[in-house]
PDB file of C-alpha atoms (C1' of nucleotides) in Angstrom:
ATOM      1  CA  MET A   1      89.421 109.656  71.840  1.00 88.00           C
ATOM      2  CA  PRO A   2      91.440 106.757  73.280  1.00 92.00           C
ATOM      3  CA  LYS A   3      94.711 105.967  71.568  1.00 97.00           C
ATOM      4  CA  PRO A   4      96.153 102.482  71.048  1.00 98.00           C
ATOM      5  CA  LEU A   5      99.289 101.308  72.818  1.00 98.00           C
ATOM      6  CA  ARG A   6     100.681  98.046  71.438  1.00 98.00           C
ATOM      7  CA  ILE A   7     103.092  96.216  73.746  1.00 98.00           C
ATOM      8  CA  ALA A   8     104.806  93.024  72.617  1.00 98.00           C
ATOM      9  CA  THR A   9     107.117  90.549  74.340  1.00 98.00           C
ATOM     10  CA  TRP A  10     109.472  88.094  72.669  1.00 98.00           C
ATOM     11  CA  ASN A  11     112.169  85.737  73.846  1.00 98.00           C
ATOM     12  CA  ILE A  12     114.399  86.341  70.836  1.00 98.00           C
ATOM     13  CA  ASN A  13     117.191  83.880  71.821  1.00 97.00           C
ATOM     14  CA  SER A  14     120.081  86.049  70.571  1.00 97.00           C
ATOM     15  CA  VAL A  15     119.310  89.571  69.417  1.00 97.00           C
ATOM     16  CA  ARG A  16     122.310  89.673  67.087  1.00 96.00           C
ATOM     17  CA  LEU A  17     121.513  86.436  65.271  1.00 96.00           C
ATOM     18  CA  ARG A  18     117.845  87.320  64.829  1.00 96.00           C
ATOM     19  CA  LEU A  19     118.115  90.996  64.008  1.00 96.00           C
ATOM     20  CA  PRO A  20     116.597  90.327  60.525  1.00 95.00           C
ATOM     21  CA  LEU A  21     113.572  88.705  62.179  1.00 97.00           C
ATOM     22  CA  LEU A  22     112.923  91.866  64.180  1.00 97.00           C
ATOM     23  CA  LYS A  23     112.019  93.494  60.889  1.00 96.00           C
ATOM     24  CA  GLU A  24     109.533  90.711  60.118  1.00 96.00           C
ATOM     25  CA  LEU A  25     108.060  91.005  63.585  1.00 97.00           C
ATOM     26  CA  ASP A  26     107.693  94.741  63.175  1.00 97.00           C
ATOM     27  CA  ALA A  27     105.947  94.306  59.824  1.00 97.00           C
ATOM     28  CA  ALA A  28     103.558  91.738  61.292  1.00 97.00           C
ATOM     29  CA  LEU A  29     102.761  93.250  64.699  1.00 98.00           C
ATOM     30  CA  ALA A  30     103.783  96.931  64.543  1.00 98.00           C
ATOM     31  CA  PRO A  31     104.383  97.211  68.293  1.00 98.00           C
ATOM     32  CA  ASP A  32     104.917 100.597  69.904  1.00 98.00           C
ATOM     33  CA  VAL A  33     106.999  98.883  72.559  1.00 98.00           C
ATOM     34  CA  LEU A  34     108.822  95.565  72.204  1.00 98.00           C
ATOM     35  CA  CYS A  35     110.303  93.787  75.230  1.00 98.00           C
ATOM     36  CA  LEU A  36     112.978  91.186  74.510  1.00 98.00           C
ATOM     37  CA  GLN A  37     114.449  88.386  76.598  1.00 98.00           C
ATOM     38  CA  GLU A  38     117.511  86.185  76.118  1.00 97.00           C
ATOM     39  CA  THR A  39     119.296  88.817  74.079  1.00 97.00           C
ATOM     40  CA  LYS A  40     122.553  86.969  74.945  1.00 97.00           C
ATOM     41  CA  CYS A  41     124.465  90.122  74.175  1.00 96.00           C
ATOM     42  CA  PRO A  42     126.745  92.361  76.242  1.00 96.00           C
ATOM     43  CA  ASP A  43     125.623  96.008  76.079  1.00 96.00           C
ATOM     44  CA  GLU A  44     128.740  97.083  74.162  1.00 95.00           C
ATOM     45  CA  HIS A  45     127.768  94.708  71.326  1.00 95.00           C
ATOM     46  CA  PHE A  46     124.049  95.522  71.279  1.00 97.00           C
ATOM     47  CA  PRO A  47     122.945  96.114  67.645  1.00 96.00           C
ATOM     48  CA  LEU A  48     121.571  99.578  68.338  1.00 96.00           C
ATOM     49  CA  GLU A  49     121.870 100.943  64.802  1.00 95.00           C
ATOM     50  CA  GLY A  50     119.838  98.172  63.200  1.00 95.00           C
ATOM     51  CA  ILE A  51     117.135  98.554  65.843  1.00 97.00           C
ATOM     52  CA  GLU A  52     116.964 102.343  65.525  1.00 96.00           C
ATOM     53  CA  ALA A  53     116.665 101.875  61.755  1.00 96.00           C
ATOM     54  CA  LEU A  54     113.385 100.027  62.392  1.00 96.00           C
ATOM     55  CA  GLY A  55     112.048 103.122  64.118  1.00 96.00           C
ATOM     56  CA  PHE A  56     112.689 102.179  67.742  1.00 98.00           C
ATOM     57  CA  ARG A  57     114.351 105.409  68.791  1.00 98.00           C
ATOM     58  CA  HIS A  58     114.199 104.684  72.508  1.00 98.00           C
ATOM     59  CA  VAL A  59     116.156 101.646  73.667  1.00 98.00           C
ATOM     60  CA  ALA A  60     117.214 100.195  77.012  1.00 97.00           C
ATOM     61  CA  ALA A  61     119.350  97.071  77.129  1.00 97.00           C
ATOM     62  CA  LYS A  62     120.824  95.068  79.976  1.00 97.00           C
ATOM     63  CA  GLY A  63     122.887  92.147  78.763  1.00 96.00           C
ATOM     64  CA  MET A  64     125.807  89.927  79.576  1.00 94.00           C
ATOM     65  CA  LYS A  65     128.024  87.422  77.834  1.00 92.00           C
ATOM     66  CA  GLY A  66     126.392  84.181  76.791  1.00 88.00           C
ATOM     67  CA  TYR A  67     123.186  84.037  78.799  1.00 93.00           C
ATOM     68  CA  ASN A  68     120.092  85.977  79.802  1.00 96.00           C
ATOM     69  CA  GLY A  69     119.735  89.623  78.813  1.00 97.00           C
ATOM     70  CA  VAL A  70     116.674  91.857  78.425  1.00 97.00           C
ATOM     71  CA  ALA A  71     115.929  94.909  76.287  1.00 98.00           C
ATOM     72  CA  ILE A  72     113.076  97.345  75.726  1.00 98.00           C
ATOM     73  CA  LEU A  73     112.691  98.856  72.239  1.00 98.00           C
ATOM     74  CA  SER A  74     110.201 101.685  71.943  1.00 98.00           C
ATOM     75  CA  ARG A  75     108.750 104.203  69.545  1.00 98.00           C
ATOM     76  CA  ILE A  76     107.578 106.327  72.466  1.00 98.00           C
ATOM     77  CA  PRO A  77     109.878 107.898  75.051  1.00 98.00           C
ATOM     78  CA  PHE A  78     110.435 106.276  78.410  1.00 98.00           C
ATOM     79  CA  ALA A  79     112.450 106.796  81.567  1.00 98.00           C
ATOM     80  CA  LEU A  80     114.454 103.916  83.004  1.00 97.00           C
ATOM     81  CA  ARG A  81     113.513 102.926  86.556  1.00 95.00           C
ATOM     82  CA  GLU A  82     116.786 102.621  88.434  1.00 86.00           C
ATOM     83  CA  GLN A  83     115.426 101.585  91.803  1.00 86.00           C
ATOM     84  CA  ASP A  84     114.324  98.015  91.080  1.00 88.00           C
ATOM     85  CA  PRO A  85     116.183  95.223  92.944  1.00 93.00           C
ATOM     86  CA  ASP A  86     119.040  93.014  91.793  1.00 94.00           C
ATOM     87  CA  TRP A  87     117.182  89.698  92.017  1.00 96.00           C
ATOM     88  CA  CYS A  88     118.880  87.072  94.178  1.00 95.00           C
ATOM     89  CA  GLU A  89     121.926  89.386  94.116  1.00 93.00           C
ATOM     90  CA  LYS A  90     123.204  87.734  90.972  1.00 93.00           C
ATOM     91  CA  GLY A  91     123.446  90.728  88.661  1.00 91.00           C
ATOM     92  CA  ASP A  92     122.214  88.463  85.900  1.00 92.00           C
ATOM     93  CA  CYS A  93     120.199  90.748  83.612  1.00 96.00           C
ATOM     94  CA  ARG A  94     116.686  89.381  84.015  1.00 97.00           C
ATOM     95  CA  HIS A  95     114.645  92.558  84.467  1.00 97.00           C
ATOM     96  CA  LEU A  96     114.229  96.058  83.110  1.00 97.00           C
ATOM     97  CA  GLY A  97     111.640  98.499  84.424  1.00 97.00           C
ATOM     98  CA  VAL A  98     110.660 101.704  82.656  1.00 98.00           C
ATOM     99  CA  THR A  99     108.048 104.427  82.851  1.00 98.00           C
ATOM    100  CA  LEU A 100     106.492 104.920  79.436  1.00 98.00           C
ATOM    101  CA  ASP A 101     105.366 108.312  78.217  1.00 98.00           C
ATOM    102  CA  ALA A 102     102.097 106.688  77.113  1.00 98.00           C
ATOM    103  CA  PRO A 103      98.824 108.170  75.828  1.00 97.00           C
ATOM    104  CA  GLY A 104      96.843 109.576  78.738  1.00 96.00           C
ATOM    105  CA  GLY A 105      99.783 109.523  81.162  1.00 97.00           C
ATOM    106  CA  PRO A 106     102.643 107.352  82.360  1.00 98.00           C
ATOM    107  CA  VAL A 107     102.574 103.550  82.275  1.00 98.00           C
ATOM    108  CA  GLU A 108     104.905 101.479  84.457  1.00 98.00           C
ATOM    109  CA  LEU A 109     106.308  98.631  82.363  1.00 98.00           C
ATOM    110  CA  HIS A 110     108.399  95.672  83.546  1.00 98.00           C
ATOM    111  CA  ASP A 111     110.212  93.204  81.301  1.00 98.00           C
ATOM    112  CA  PHE A 112     111.142  89.920  83.042  1.00 98.00           C
ATOM    113  CA  TYR A 113     113.131  86.840  82.172  1.00 98.00           C
ATOM    114  CA  VAL A 114     112.432  84.353  84.968  1.00 98.00           C
ATOM    115  CA  PRO A 115     115.038  81.591  85.492  1.00 97.00           C
ATOM    116  CA  ALA A 116     114.124  78.442  83.559  1.00 97.00           C
ATOM    117  CA  GLY A 117     114.931  76.253  86.552  1.00 97.00           C
ATOM    118  CA  GLY A 118     116.849  73.323  85.066  1.00 96.00           C
ATOM    119  CA  ASP A 119     115.474  69.813  84.714  1.00 95.00           C
ATOM    120  CA  VAL A 120     114.839  68.365  88.176  1.00 95.00           C
ATOM    121  CA  PRO A 121     111.896  69.979  89.997  1.00 96.00           C
ATOM    122  CA  ASP A 122     113.445  69.647  93.452  1.00 96.00           C
ATOM    123  CA  PRO A 123     115.125  72.681  95.049  1.00 95.00           C
ATOM    124  CA  ALA A 124     117.113  70.424  97.411  1.00 95.00           C
ATOM    125  CA  VAL A 125     119.082  68.775  94.602  1.00 94.00           C
ATOM    126  CA  ASN A 126     118.792  71.290  91.758  1.00 95.00           C
ATOM    127  CA  PRO A 127     120.262  74.764  92.452  1.00 95.00           C
ATOM    128  CA  LYS A 128     118.616  76.158  89.295  1.00 96.00           C
ATOM    129  CA  PHE A 129     115.172  75.219  90.537  1.00 97.00           C
ATOM    130  CA  HIS A 130     116.074  76.619  93.956  1.00 97.00           C
ATOM    131  CA  HIS A 131     117.065  79.884  92.239  1.00 97.00           C
ATOM    132  CA  LYS A 132     113.805  79.948  90.260  1.00 97.00           C
ATOM    133  CA  LEU A 133     111.700  79.590  93.420  1.00 98.00           C
ATOM    134  CA  ASN A 134     113.763  82.227  95.238  1.00 97.00           C
ATOM    135  CA  PHE A 135     113.414  84.572  92.301  1.00 98.00           C
ATOM    136  CA  LEU A 136     109.639  84.097  92.366  1.00 98.00           C
ATOM    137  CA  ARG A 137     109.552  84.783  96.124  1.00 98.00           C
ATOM    138  CA  GLU A 138     111.528  87.993  95.701  1.00 97.00           C
ATOM    139  CA  VAL A 139     109.495  89.376  92.806  1.00 98.00           C
ATOM    140  CA  THR A 140     106.296  88.554  94.700  1.00 98.00           C
ATOM    141  CA  ALA A 141     107.430  90.478  97.798  1.00 97.00           C
ATOM    142  CA  TRP A 142     108.551  93.388  95.619  1.00 97.00           C
ATOM    143  CA  GLY A 143     105.350  93.247  93.573  1.00 96.00           C
ATOM    144  CA  GLU A 144     103.257  93.568  96.692  1.00 97.00           C
ATOM    145  CA  THR A 145     104.883  96.941  97.369  1.00 94.00           C
ATOM    146  CA  ARG A 146     103.931  98.098  93.848  1.00 93.00           C
ATOM    147  CA  ALA A 147     100.396  96.663  93.849  1.00 96.00           C
ATOM    148  CA  ALA A 148      98.644  99.950  94.587  1.00 95.00           C
ATOM    149  CA  ALA A 149     100.369 101.796  91.750  1.00 97.00           C
ATOM    150  CA  PRO A 150      98.172 102.602  88.747  1.00 98.00           C
ATOM    151  CA  ARG A 151      98.700 101.716  85.071  1.00 98.00           C
ATOM    152  CA  ARG A 152     101.166  98.852  85.396  1.00 98.00           C
ATOM    153  CA  VAL A 153     102.138  96.314  82.747  1.00 98.00           C
ATOM    154  CA  LEU A 154     104.384  93.276  83.288  1.00 98.00           C
ATOM    155  CA  VAL A 155     105.590  91.146  80.396  1.00 98.00           C
ATOM    156  CA  GLY A 156     108.194  88.549  79.692  1.00 98.00           C
ATOM    157  CA  ASP A 157     109.331  84.974  79.476  1.00 98.00           C
ATOM    158  CA  LEU A 158     108.155  83.884  82.900  1.00 98.00           C
ATOM    159  CA  ASN A 159     109.086  80.242  82.209  1.00 98.00           C
ATOM    160  CA  ILE A 160     105.867  78.972  83.799  1.00 98.00           C
ATOM    161  CA  ALA A 161     102.768  77.690  82.038  1.00 98.00           C
ATOM    162  CA  PRO A 162     100.174  78.049  84.789  1.00 98.00           C
ATOM    163  CA  LEU A 163      96.923  76.705  83.360  1.00 98.00           C
ATOM    164  CA  GLU A 164      95.984  73.176  82.371  1.00 97.00           C
ATOM    165  CA  HIS A 165      95.598  74.259  78.754  1.00 97.00           C
ATOM    166  CA  ASP A 166      98.796  76.302  78.743  1.00 98.00           C
ATOM    167  CA  VAL A 167     100.570  72.990  78.032  1.00 98.00           C
ATOM    168  CA  TRP A 168      99.988  70.231  75.491  1.00 97.00           C
ATOM    169  CA  SER A 169      99.430  67.618  78.208  1.00 96.00           C
ATOM    170  CA  HIS A 170      98.647  68.690  81.742  1.00 97.00           C
ATOM    171  CA  ARG A 171      99.005  65.146  83.052  1.00 96.00           C
ATOM    172  CA  GLN A 172     102.367  64.500  81.401  1.00 95.00           C
ATOM    173  CA  LEU A 173     103.864  67.827  82.427  1.00 97.00           C
ATOM    174  CA  LEU A 174     102.929  67.863  86.106  1.00 96.00           C
ATOM    175  CA  ASP A 175     106.486  66.733  86.901  1.00 95.00           C
ATOM    176  CA  VAL A 176     108.159  68.847  84.246  1.00 97.00           C
ATOM    177  CA  VAL A 177     109.765  72.138  85.256  1.00 97.00           C
ATOM    178  CA  SER A 178     107.549  75.015  84.024  1.00 97.00           C
ATOM    179  CA  HIS A 179     104.275  73.286  84.947  1.00 97.00           C
ATOM    180  CA  THR A 180     104.859  71.782  88.407  1.00 97.00           C
ATOM    181  CA  PRO A 181     102.320  72.686  91.104  1.00 97.00           C
ATOM    182  CA  VAL A 182     104.947  74.453  93.255  1.00 97.00           C
ATOM    183  CA  GLU A 183     105.801  76.844  90.399  1.00 97.00           C
ATOM    184  CA  VAL A 184     102.197  77.365  89.371  1.00 98.00           C
ATOM    185  CA  GLU A 185     101.297  78.189  92.985  1.00 98.00           C
ATOM    186  CA  ALA A 186     104.245  80.594  93.228  1.00 98.00           C
ATOM    187  CA  MET A 187     103.094  82.339  90.079  1.00 98.00           C
ATOM    188  CA  GLY A 188      99.573  82.500  91.483  1.00 98.00           C
ATOM    189  CA  ARG A 189     100.871  84.274  94.588  1.00 98.00           C
ATOM    190  CA  TRP A 190     102.889  86.678  92.413  1.00 98.00           C
ATOM    191  CA  MET A 191      99.748  87.580  90.483  1.00 98.00           C
ATOM    192  CA  GLU A 192      97.585  87.797  93.578  1.00 98.00           C
ATOM    193  CA  LYS A 193      99.957  89.928  95.672  1.00 98.00           C
ATOM    194  CA  GLY A 194     100.693  92.209  92.735  1.00 98.00           C
ATOM    195  CA  GLU A 195      97.028  92.376  91.694  1.00 98.00           C
ATOM    196  CA  TRP A 196      97.894  91.308  88.172  1.00 98.00           C
ATOM    197  CA  VAL A 197      95.414  90.399  85.458  1.00 98.00           C
ATOM    198  CA  ASP A 198      96.401  87.894  82.743  1.00 98.00           C
ATOM    199  CA  ALA A 199      95.815  90.090  79.677  1.00 98.00           C
ATOM    200  CA  VAL A 200      95.973  87.248  77.156  1.00 98.00           C
ATOM    201  CA  ARG A 201      93.602  84.883  78.992  1.00 98.00           C
ATOM    202  CA  HIS A 202      91.296  87.884  79.352  1.00 98.00           C
ATOM    203  CA  PHE A 203      90.493  87.185  75.699  1.00 98.00           C
ATOM    204  CA  VAL A 204      91.180  83.459  75.353  1.00 98.00           C
ATOM    205  CA  PRO A 205      89.001  81.053  77.380  1.00 98.00           C
ATOM    206  CA  ALA A 206      90.903  78.903  79.919  1.00 97.00           C
ATOM    207  CA  GLU A 207      89.718  75.689  78.244  1.00 97.00           C
ATOM    208  CA  GLN A 208      91.327  76.647  74.929  1.00 98.00           C
ATOM    209  CA  LYS A 209      94.901  75.465  74.277  1.00 97.00           C
ATOM    210  CA  LEU A 210      97.342  78.334  73.880  1.00 98.00           C
ATOM    211  CA  TYR A 211     101.141  78.142  73.531  1.00 98.00           C
ATOM    212  CA  SER A 212     103.962  80.625  72.983  1.00 98.00           C
ATOM    213  CA  TRP A 213     106.908  78.163  72.932  1.00 98.00           C
ATOM    214  CA  TRP A 214     107.714  74.968  71.079  1.00 97.00           C
ATOM    215  CA  SER A 215     110.958  73.119  71.806  1.00 97.00           C
ATOM    216  CA  TYR A 216     113.758  72.957  69.271  1.00 96.00           C
ATOM    217  CA  ARG A 217     114.185  69.316  70.262  1.00 92.00           C
ATOM    218  CA  ASN A 218     111.414  68.071  68.081  1.00 90.00           C
ATOM    219  CA  ARG A 219     111.479  66.748  64.560  1.00 87.00           C
ATOM    220  CA  ASP A 220     108.355  68.652  63.594  1.00 93.00           C
ATOM    221  CA  TRP A 221     107.185  71.249  66.107  1.00 95.00           C
ATOM    222  CA  ALA A 222     104.009  72.026  64.132  1.00 95.00           C
ATOM    223  CA  ALA A 223     102.906  68.415  63.624  1.00 94.00           C
ATOM    224  CA  SER A 224     103.538  67.314  67.214  1.00 94.00           C
ATOM    225  CA  ASP A 225     102.381  70.686  68.600  1.00 96.00           C
ATOM    226  CA  ARG A 226     103.815  70.012  72.036  1.00 96.00           C
ATOM    227  CA  GLY A 227     103.828  73.633  73.126  1.00 97.00           C
ATOM    228  CA  ARG A 228     103.691  75.562  76.357  1.00 98.00           C
ATOM    229  CA  ARG A 229     102.556  79.120  77.190  1.00 98.00           C
ATOM    230  CA  LEU A 230     105.652  80.529  78.900  1.00 98.00           C
ATOM    231  CA  ASP A 231     105.391  84.141  77.700  1.00 98.00           C
ATOM    232  CA  HIS A 232     102.950  86.459  79.396  1.00 98.00           C
ATOM    233  CA  VAL A 233     101.452  89.926  79.498  1.00 98.00           C
ATOM    234  CA  TRP A 234      99.873  91.099  82.747  1.00 98.00           C
ATOM    235  CA  VAL A 235      98.171  94.399  83.515  1.00 98.00           C
ATOM    236  CA  SER A 236      97.006  96.142  86.682  1.00 98.00           C
ATOM    237  CA  PRO A 237      93.228  96.042  87.350  1.00 98.00           C
ATOM    238  CA  ASP A 238      92.716  99.664  86.273  1.00 98.00           C
ATOM    239  CA  LEU A 239      93.928  98.716  82.784  1.00 98.00           C
ATOM    240  CA  GLN A 240      91.739  95.643  82.405  1.00 98.00           C
ATOM    241  CA  GLY A 241      88.936  97.697  80.928  1.00 98.00           C
ATOM    242  CA  ARG A 242      91.439  99.186  78.481  1.00 98.00           C
ATOM    243  CA  LEU A 243      92.395  95.842  76.951  1.00 98.00           C
ATOM    244  CA  ALA A 244      91.607  95.941  73.242  1.00 98.00           C
ATOM    245  CA  ARG A 245      93.131  92.746  71.812  1.00 98.00           C
ATOM    246  CA  GLN A 246      95.735  90.037  72.179  1.00 98.00           C
ATOM    247  CA  HIS A 247      97.764  88.247  69.552  1.00 98.00           C
ATOM    248  CA  VAL A 248     100.156  85.300  69.848  1.00 98.00           C
ATOM    249  CA  HIS A 249     102.142  85.307  66.630  1.00 98.00           C
ATOM    250  CA  LYS A 250     102.472  81.574  65.975  1.00 98.00           C
ATOM    251  CA  PRO A 251     103.757  82.055  62.373  1.00 97.00           C
ATOM    252  CA  ALA A 252     107.019  83.333  63.882  1.00 98.00           C
ATOM    253  CA  ARG A 253     107.883  79.788  64.964  1.00 97.00           C
ATOM    254  CA  ALA A 254     108.137  78.844  61.265  1.00 96.00           C
ATOM    255  CA  TRP A 255     110.374  81.738  60.296  1.00 96.00           C
ATOM    256  CA  THR A 256     113.808  80.883  58.937  1.00 95.00           C
ATOM    257  CA  GLN A 257     116.198  80.442  61.875  1.00 95.00           C
ATOM    258  CA  ALA A 258     113.320  80.998  64.311  1.00 97.00           C
ATOM    259  CA  SER A 259     113.451  81.483  68.052  1.00 97.00           C
ATOM    260  CA  ASP A 260     111.773  78.689  70.010  1.00 97.00           C
ATOM    261  CA  HIS A 261     109.434  81.373  71.456  1.00 98.00           C
ATOM    262  CA  VAL A 262     106.943  83.456  69.451  1.00 98.00           C
ATOM    263  CA  PRO A 263     106.009  87.094  70.099  1.00 98.00           C
ATOM    264  CA  VAL A 264     102.955  87.892  72.225  1.00 98.00           C
ATOM    265  CA  LEU A 265     101.202  91.232  71.773  1.00 98.00           C
ATOM    266  CA  VAL A 266      98.545  93.083  73.760  1.00 98.00           C
ATOM    267  CA  GLU A 267      96.894  96.285  72.637  1.00 98.00           C
ATOM    268  CA  LEU A 268      95.529  98.772  75.154  1.00 98.00           C
ATOM    269  CA  SER A 269      93.185 101.676  74.427  1.00 98.00           C
ATOM    270  CA  LEU A 270      94.496 104.528  76.538  1.00 97.00           C
TER     271      LEU A 270
ATOM    272  C1'  DA B   1     115.383  56.343  80.666  1.00 80.69           C
ATOM    273  C1'  DT B   2     117.337  58.905  77.104  1.00 80.69           C
ATOM    274  C1'  DG B   3     118.024  62.125  73.609  1.00 80.69           C
ATOM    275  C1'  DG B   4     116.611  65.258  70.627  1.00 80.69           C
ATOM    276  C1'  DT B   5     118.303  71.105  68.769  1.00 80.69           C
ATOM    277  C1'  DA B   6     119.969  75.689  69.268  1.00 80.69           C
ATOM    278  C1'  DG B   7     123.080  79.649  70.774  1.00 80.69           C
ATOM    279  C1'  DA B   8     126.645  81.843  73.387  1.00 80.69           C
ATOM    280  C1'  DA B   9     131.099  80.257  72.924  1.00 80.69           C
ATOM    281  C1'  DG B  10     135.654  78.409  71.070  1.00 80.69           C
ATOM    282  C1'  DG B  11     135.186  75.033  77.214  1.00 80.69           C
ATOM    283  C1'  DT B  12     131.022  73.402  78.021  1.00 80.69           C
ATOM    284  C1'  DC B  13     127.371  75.802  79.694  1.00 80.69           C
ATOM    285  C1'  DT B  14     122.189  77.045  79.317  1.00 80.69           C
ATOM    286  C1'  DA B  15     117.703  76.349  77.681  1.00 80.69           C
TER     287       DA B  15
END
DNA sequence: ATGGTAGAAGGTCTA
């Protein structure tokens, strides 16, 4: 009998501030594995006790002061992959890779926080956008070397909304970082070279609007509903037939002291 | 064209 494996991703925007919301997330989604981004927390301050109290007995965290930071919280054992690159040689805590001790054998899991890229979508004048494009080039080249490996999952805040209906207005966001053609094409190459399948769009038709992020800079995020789908779950082709369900937990955006991103969950039958 | 809010800070960065 196949067993379920529930993997969730969430840009938590400060793991210390939103530790109470992790409990709500766990009650709502019951993930076996939860990948976080923007923990904004140096490892020595990581709230390990509170997280272990929720039942996540296996934890990997890579954080720094102020910005970035990723973590993987798991109910099942995993081994940390030590051999993945230091992207753009910045040491800036945007990726953790692990091998999960999953039902039916190991699963290679990657948790990414792709650079947001700043405001101006021109690499010649905006170093943040330049960094974003370089980061995408590097992960694509690396991903190509991993493409043949079985049972892979990649999740995270990839800071790109690739499809027309991954944003509230395709026309108005064509010049806005996260939805520009150059980024969307770069993401397409990343998926193609790595042989990745979009596990959420596997279930949700491309013509249906779907968002995982709503800006803080809005009087009423729910009424205006100007969202973008920045958070993703990808799987290798051999896992496509194992996809059981997806869930984007929109209620999390209305939680008290919410993150601007909501959790995204995919369940596999392994 | 601008500013709007939020979080790390305890400056301004970053998103």
